[in-house]
Amino acid sequence: MASKSILRALNVTATIVLVAIFAIPFLWMISTSLKSYPETVIFPPKWIPSKVIWSNFQAAWESGPFLKYLMNSVVVSISILLLQFTTIILAAYAFARYSFKGDKLLFGITMVTLMIPGQLIFLPVYLLLSKWGLINNLLALILPFASSAFGIFMLRQSFKQVQEELIEAARLDQTPEWKIILRIMVPMARPTLVTFALFSFIAHWNDYFWPLVMTTSDAARTLPIGISKLREVDGGAAWHILMAGNMILVVPILIVFLFGQRQIIKAFVYSGVK
């Protein structure tokens, strides 16, 4: 009984420490975004601002064409997600439900691409897109991510858990393959799809490197680039403005997460990646 109490106490302590590690920087960002500039540089730091300065958000928004940055981020993130859904659903279905010559080799090659960082291949991709005249174009931020090896892996594992009897029954009724995918496979794998959608949206919403190297003007730049250009005060970083800009960047992610959290839990608890 005593050992169970100790383990429970250790579990609670570890959970609190883990939550604090992730929550404290976020809370500090909120606090700083509501402070005046002098309060952001005093030592020891103050967690609670003496006066809440809501105008920091207005200053951050007006420091550049933030509406343009926001619209570009929305277009890029959603377009990538739609293209990825199209490609990973078809590829995952083929890998999960068909046996063909070289299927294991092709799947192995797909998995190997997970180990190749984007920074390693950006130069040949840049040269190719430059040859096509797509530099400083939203297509340059979308097309290189039209598919996802991670998404194919996740969805293949989920599709393999669908009972074969369901698919065979649909085929006996002469149901076309595209209807089997849309009406049986996709609904059964919805938690996995929502989880992947959240991962993909966050990754490309926050992406800084790719928009930086593929764009040269504000016409095609996204929010992370805009926030990095926030103005300075007296040669030093305007932390209150920077944190207000970061809050603008984070809020859409929090909204997406709140809508998708139940499906994420289902994907890992009930479906599981085996």
Tab-separated table of C-alpha atoms in Angstrom:
chain	number	residue	atom	x	y	z
A	1	MET	CA	0.000	0.000	0.000
A	2	ALA	CA	2.828	2.355	0.910
A	3	SER	CA	4.656	1.558	-2.329
A	4	LYS	CA	1.520	2.395	-4.354
A	5	SER	CA	1.216	5.737	-2.568
A	6	ILE	CA	4.849	6.545	-3.282
A	7	LEU	CA	4.469	5.623	-6.943
A	8	ARG	CA	1.311	7.733	-7.190
A	9	ALA	CA	3.095	10.686	-5.592
A	10	LEU	CA	6.051	10.287	-7.958
A	11	ASN	CA	3.683	10.092	-10.919
A	12	VAL	CA	1.876	13.275	-9.858
A	13	THR	CA	5.191	15.076	-9.270
A	14	ALA	CA	6.565	14.015	-12.640
A	15	THR	CA	3.345	15.172	-14.338
A	16	ILE	CA	3.504	18.569	-12.636
A	17	VAL	CA	7.162	19.010	-13.625
A	18	LEU	CA	6.422	18.022	-17.219
A	19	VAL	CA	3.463	20.413	-17.439
A	20	ALA	CA	5.565	23.204	-15.945
A	21	ILE	CA	8.340	22.661	-18.514
A	22	PHE	CA	5.892	23.221	-21.359
A	23	ALA	CA	3.542	25.722	-19.711
A	24	ILE	CA	5.965	28.206	-18.127
A	25	PRO	CA	7.472	29.489	-21.426
A	26	PHE	CA	3.962	29.890	-22.850
A	27	LEU	CA	2.757	31.768	-19.762
A	28	TRP	CA	5.853	33.962	-19.898
A	29	MET	CA	5.081	34.782	-23.539
A	30	ILE	CA	1.542	35.854	-22.593
A	31	SER	CA	2.833	37.927	-19.683
A	32	THR	CA	5.498	39.667	-21.775
A	33	SER	CA	3.050	40.446	-24.581
A	34	LEU	CA	0.964	42.489	-22.122
A	35	LYS	CA	3.833	44.483	-20.565
A	36	SER	CA	5.372	47.830	-21.358
A	37	TYR	CA	8.885	47.799	-22.786
A	38	PRO	CA	10.656	48.867	-19.532
A	39	GLU	CA	8.995	46.000	-17.649
A	40	THR	CA	10.359	43.443	-20.102
A	41	VAL	CA	13.991	44.323	-19.311
A	42	ILE	CA	13.923	44.782	-15.531
A	43	PHE	CA	15.599	42.323	-13.191
A	44	PRO	CA	14.315	40.398	-11.359
A	45	PRO	CA	11.562	39.872	-13.924
A	46	LYS	CA	7.903	40.430	-13.064
A	47	TRP	CA	5.325	37.833	-14.016
A	48	ILE	CA	2.299	40.085	-13.669
A	49	PRO	CA	2.440	43.398	-15.566
A	50	SER	CA	1.712	46.564	-13.600
A	51	LYS	CA	-0.620	47.640	-16.384
A	52	VAL	CA	-1.986	45.510	-19.187
A	53	ILE	CA	-0.911	47.013	-22.529
A	54	TRP	CA	-3.303	45.681	-25.185
A	55	SER	CA	-1.866	48.092	-27.738
A	56	ASN	CA	1.168	45.786	-28.082
A	57	PHE	CA	-0.919	43.569	-30.346
A	58	GLN	CA	-1.944	46.520	-32.482
A	59	ALA	CA	1.676	47.644	-32.713
A	60	ALA	CA	2.773	44.174	-33.774
A	61	TRP	CA	-0.009	43.937	-36.364
A	62	GLU	CA	0.751	47.366	-37.821
A	63	SER	CA	4.515	46.801	-37.999
A	64	GLY	CA	4.119	45.199	-41.416
A	65	PRO	CA	1.570	43.774	-43.849
A	66	PHE	CA	0.421	41.216	-41.276
A	67	LEU	CA	-2.925	40.609	-42.981
A	68	LYS	CA	-1.014	39.550	-46.090
A	69	TYR	CA	1.284	37.337	-44.012
A	70	LEU	CA	-1.769	35.781	-42.320
A	71	MET	CA	-3.573	35.067	-45.583
A	72	ASN	CA	-0.416	33.558	-47.090
A	73	SER	CA	0.007	31.290	-44.058
A	74	VAL	CA	-3.619	30.154	-44.278
A	75	VAL	CA	-3.429	29.473	-48.033
A	76	VAL	CA	-0.110	27.626	-47.782
A	77	SER	CA	-1.019	25.481	-44.756
A	78	ILE	CA	-4.467	24.472	-46.029
A	79	SER	CA	-3.282	23.859	-49.611
A	80	ILE	CA	-0.482	21.607	-48.392
A	81	LEU	CA	-2.911	19.698	-46.191
A	82	LEU	CA	-5.400	19.127	-49.031
A	83	LEU	CA	-2.667	17.912	-51.382
A	84	GLN	CA	-1.236	15.647	-48.699
A	85	PHE	CA	-4.639	14.125	-47.976
A	86	THR	CA	-5.033	13.313	-51.664
A	87	THR	CA	-1.654	11.623	-51.993
A	88	ILE	CA	-1.275	9.878	-48.630
A	89	ILE	CA	-4.770	8.325	-48.665
A	90	LEU	CA	-4.185	6.735	-52.064
A	91	ALA	CA	-0.625	5.647	-51.268
A	92	ALA	CA	-1.504	4.289	-47.828
A	93	TYR	CA	-4.448	2.320	-49.245
A	94	ALA	CA	-2.218	0.774	-51.905
A	95	PHE	CA	0.475	-0.191	-49.387
A	96	ALA	CA	-2.053	-1.533	-46.860
A	97	ARG	CA	-4.447	-3.468	-49.094
A	98	TYR	CA	-2.527	-4.515	-52.207
A	99	SER	CA	0.383	-6.870	-52.754
A	100	PHE	CA	2.411	-6.094	-55.851
A	101	LYS	CA	5.938	-6.572	-57.064
A	102	GLY	CA	8.293	-4.224	-55.257
A	103	ASP	CA	5.732	-3.014	-52.701
A	104	LYS	CA	8.050	-3.585	-49.749
A	105	LEU	CA	10.931	-1.881	-51.552
A	106	LEU	CA	8.791	1.148	-52.397
A	107	PHE	CA	7.510	1.380	-48.845
A	108	GLY	CA	11.061	1.093	-47.549
A	109	ILE	CA	12.180	3.942	-49.829
A	110	THR	CA	9.251	6.015	-48.574
A	111	MET	CA	10.326	5.437	-44.976
A	112	VAL	CA	13.949	6.298	-45.766
A	113	THR	CA	12.843	9.762	-46.868
A	114	LEU	CA	11.790	10.407	-43.269
A	115	MET	CA	15.475	10.450	-42.334
A	116	ILE	CA	16.431	13.097	-44.912
A	117	PRO	CA	16.217	16.639	-43.481
A	118	GLY	CA	14.692	19.297	-45.684
A	119	GLN	CA	17.800	21.476	-45.360
A	120	LEU	CA	19.777	18.763	-47.159
A	121	ILE	CA	17.694	18.812	-50.329
A	122	PHE	CA	16.550	22.423	-50.450
A	123	LEU	CA	19.249	23.471	-52.959
A	124	PRO	CA	18.228	21.117	-55.812
A	125	VAL	CA	14.560	21.854	-55.073
A	126	TYR	CA	15.315	25.580	-55.137
A	127	LEU	CA	17.104	25.267	-58.477
A	128	LEU	CA	14.216	23.265	-59.933
A	129	LEU	CA	11.586	25.743	-58.759
A	130	SER	CA	13.744	28.617	-59.999
A	131	LYS	CA	13.898	26.976	-63.427
A	132	TRP	CA	10.098	26.793	-63.394
A	133	GLY	CA	9.861	30.461	-62.423
A	134	LEU	CA	8.150	29.766	-59.090
A	135	ILE	CA	10.516	31.554	-56.709
A	136	ASN	CA	8.680	34.187	-54.665
A	137	ASN	CA	5.422	32.379	-55.423
A	138	LEU	CA	3.100	30.564	-53.033
A	139	LEU	CA	3.416	27.449	-55.200
A	140	ALA	CA	7.071	27.238	-54.167
A	141	LEU	CA	5.901	26.890	-50.567
A	142	ILE	CA	3.203	24.318	-51.396
A	143	LEU	CA	4.384	21.901	-54.101
A	144	PRO	CA	7.489	20.486	-52.310
A	145	PHE	CA	5.205	19.263	-49.500
A	146	ALA	CA	2.434	17.761	-51.636
A	147	SER	CA	2.981	14.389	-49.975
A	148	SER	CA	4.221	13.109	-46.613
A	149	ALA	CA	6.055	9.892	-45.820
A	150	PHE	CA	5.030	10.232	-42.179
A	151	GLY	CA	1.379	10.565	-43.210
A	152	ILE	CA	1.612	7.503	-45.467
A	153	PHE	CA	3.098	5.490	-42.599
A	154	MET	CA	0.464	6.570	-40.070
A	155	LEU	CA	-2.445	6.001	-42.430
A	156	ARG	CA	-1.137	2.657	-43.684
A	157	GLN	CA	-1.046	1.369	-40.116
A	158	SER	CA	-4.602	2.578	-39.585
A	159	PHE	CA	-5.883	1.086	-42.865
A	160	LYS	CA	-4.339	-2.295	-42.034
A	161	GLN	CA	-6.549	-2.483	-38.935
A	162	VAL	CA	-9.771	-2.289	-40.972
A	163	GLN	CA	-11.316	-5.749	-41.207
A	164	GLU	CA	-10.812	-7.415	-44.570
A	165	GLU	CA	-14.393	-8.722	-44.461
A	166	LEU	CA	-15.751	-5.180	-44.797
A	167	ILE	CA	-13.746	-4.544	-47.933
A	168	GLU	CA	-14.588	-7.925	-49.457
A	169	ALA	CA	-18.287	-7.371	-48.784
A	170	ALA	CA	-18.106	-4.011	-50.548
A	171	ARG	CA	-16.322	-5.558	-53.522
A	172	LEU	CA	-18.959	-8.306	-53.757
A	173	ASP	CA	-21.523	-5.528	-54.076
A	174	GLN	CA	-19.412	-4.214	-56.969
A	175	THR	CA	-18.510	-1.057	-55.091
A	176	PRO	CA	-15.797	0.926	-56.920
A	177	GLU	CA	-12.449	1.236	-55.169
A	178	TRP	CA	-12.792	4.997	-54.764
A	179	LYS	CA	-16.073	4.514	-52.891
A	180	ILE	CA	-14.446	1.884	-50.660
A	181	ILE	CA	-11.743	4.402	-49.806
A	182	LEU	CA	-14.091	7.327	-49.179
A	183	ARG	CA	-16.967	5.481	-47.470
A	184	ILE	CA	-15.152	2.767	-45.515
A	185	MET	CA	-11.441	3.421	-45.111
A	186	VAL	CA	-11.438	7.186	-44.552
A	187	PRO	CA	-14.245	7.199	-41.925
A	188	MET	CA	-12.556	4.313	-40.061
A	189	ALA	CA	-9.253	6.196	-40.065
A	190	ARG	CA	-10.690	9.614	-39.153
A	191	PRO	CA	-8.821	9.932	-35.815
A	192	THR	CA	-5.526	9.238	-37.587
A	193	LEU	CA	-6.340	11.725	-40.341
A	194	VAL	CA	-7.213	14.435	-37.825
A	195	THR	CA	-4.006	13.764	-35.905
A	196	PHE	CA	-1.903	13.964	-39.051
A	197	ALA	CA	-3.763	17.120	-40.118
A	198	LEU	CA	-2.862	18.790	-36.828
A	199	PHE	CA	0.803	17.793	-37.097
A	200	SER	CA	0.978	18.977	-40.710
A	201	PHE	CA	-0.816	22.258	-40.030
A	202	ILE	CA	1.443	23.114	-37.081
A	203	ALA	CA	4.617	22.199	-38.974
A	204	HIS	CA	3.838	24.337	-42.013
A	205	TRP	CA	2.159	27.154	-40.113
A	206	ASN	CA	5.345	27.571	-38.049
A	207	ASP	CA	7.772	26.873	-40.892
A	208	TYR	CA	10.436	29.559	-41.086
A	209	PHE	CA	13.272	28.084	-43.142
A	210	TRP	CA	11.423	27.231	-46.350
A	211	PRO	CA	9.538	30.545	-46.770
A	212	LEU	CA	12.769	32.377	-45.967
A	213	VAL	CA	14.763	30.783	-48.802
A	214	MET	CA	11.916	30.599	-51.332
A	215	THR	CA	10.594	34.165	-51.073
A	216	THR	CA	12.166	37.558	-51.573
A	217	SER	CA	9.256	39.949	-50.958
A	218	ASP	CA	6.324	40.376	-48.599
A	219	ALA	CA	3.894	39.313	-51.345
A	220	ALA	CA	4.608	35.628	-50.693
A	221	ARG	CA	5.930	35.621	-47.135
A	222	THR	CA	4.192	34.043	-44.159
A	223	LEU	CA	3.629	34.934	-40.516
A	224	PRO	CA	6.866	33.479	-39.070
A	225	ILE	CA	8.887	35.653	-41.486
A	226	GLY	CA	6.800	38.690	-40.614
A	227	ILE	CA	7.256	38.191	-36.884
A	228	SER	CA	11.021	37.886	-37.301
A	229	LYS	CA	10.997	41.358	-38.870
A	230	LEU	CA	9.246	43.106	-35.977
A	231	ARG	CA	10.809	46.440	-35.197
A	232	GLU	CA	13.393	47.066	-32.475
A	233	VAL	CA	13.553	49.671	-29.724
A	234	ASP	CA	16.812	51.608	-29.259
A	235	GLY	CA	18.820	48.915	-30.955
A	236	GLY	CA	17.480	46.162	-28.670
A	237	ALA	CA	14.733	43.635	-29.185
A	238	ALA	CA	11.236	44.935	-28.458
A	239	TRP	CA	10.252	41.880	-26.465
A	240	HIS	CA	6.719	43.054	-25.733
A	241	ILE	CA	6.042	43.513	-29.461
A	242	LEU	CA	7.781	40.268	-30.386
A	243	MET	CA	5.759	38.300	-27.861
A	244	ALA	CA	2.538	39.956	-29.038
A	245	GLY	CA	3.439	38.870	-32.572
A	246	ASN	CA	4.124	35.343	-31.365
A	247	MET	CA	0.708	35.287	-29.698
A	248	ILE	CA	-0.841	36.164	-33.055
A	249	LEU	CA	1.057	33.224	-34.536
A	250	VAL	CA	0.101	30.758	-31.780
A	251	VAL	CA	-3.628	31.478	-31.399
A	252	PRO	CA	-4.701	29.731	-34.659
A	253	ILE	CA	-2.739	26.643	-33.624
A	254	LEU	CA	-4.488	26.557	-30.249
A	255	ILE	CA	-7.883	26.855	-31.942
A	256	VAL	CA	-7.087	23.973	-34.311
A	257	PHE	CA	-5.833	21.857	-31.418
A	258	LEU	CA	-8.960	22.474	-29.330
A	259	PHE	CA	-11.140	21.271	-32.204
A	260	GLY	CA	-8.997	18.194	-32.910
A	261	GLN	CA	-7.874	17.005	-29.474
A	262	ARG	CA	-10.582	14.332	-29.066
A	263	GLN	CA	-9.706	12.736	-32.385
A	264	ILE	CA	-6.011	12.793	-31.450
A	265	ILE	CA	-6.737	10.890	-28.240
A	266	LYS	CA	-8.787	8.336	-30.182
A	267	ALA	CA	-6.001	7.896	-32.727
A	268	PHE	CA	-3.421	6.985	-30.080
A	269	VAL	CA	-5.624	5.235	-27.526
A	270	TYR	CA	-7.993	3.223	-29.686
A	271	SER	CA	-6.339	2.902	-33.075
A	272	GLY	CA	-2.700	3.025	-31.990
A	273	VAL	CA	0.307	3.034	-34.270
A	274	LYS	CA	1.482	-0.560	-34.231
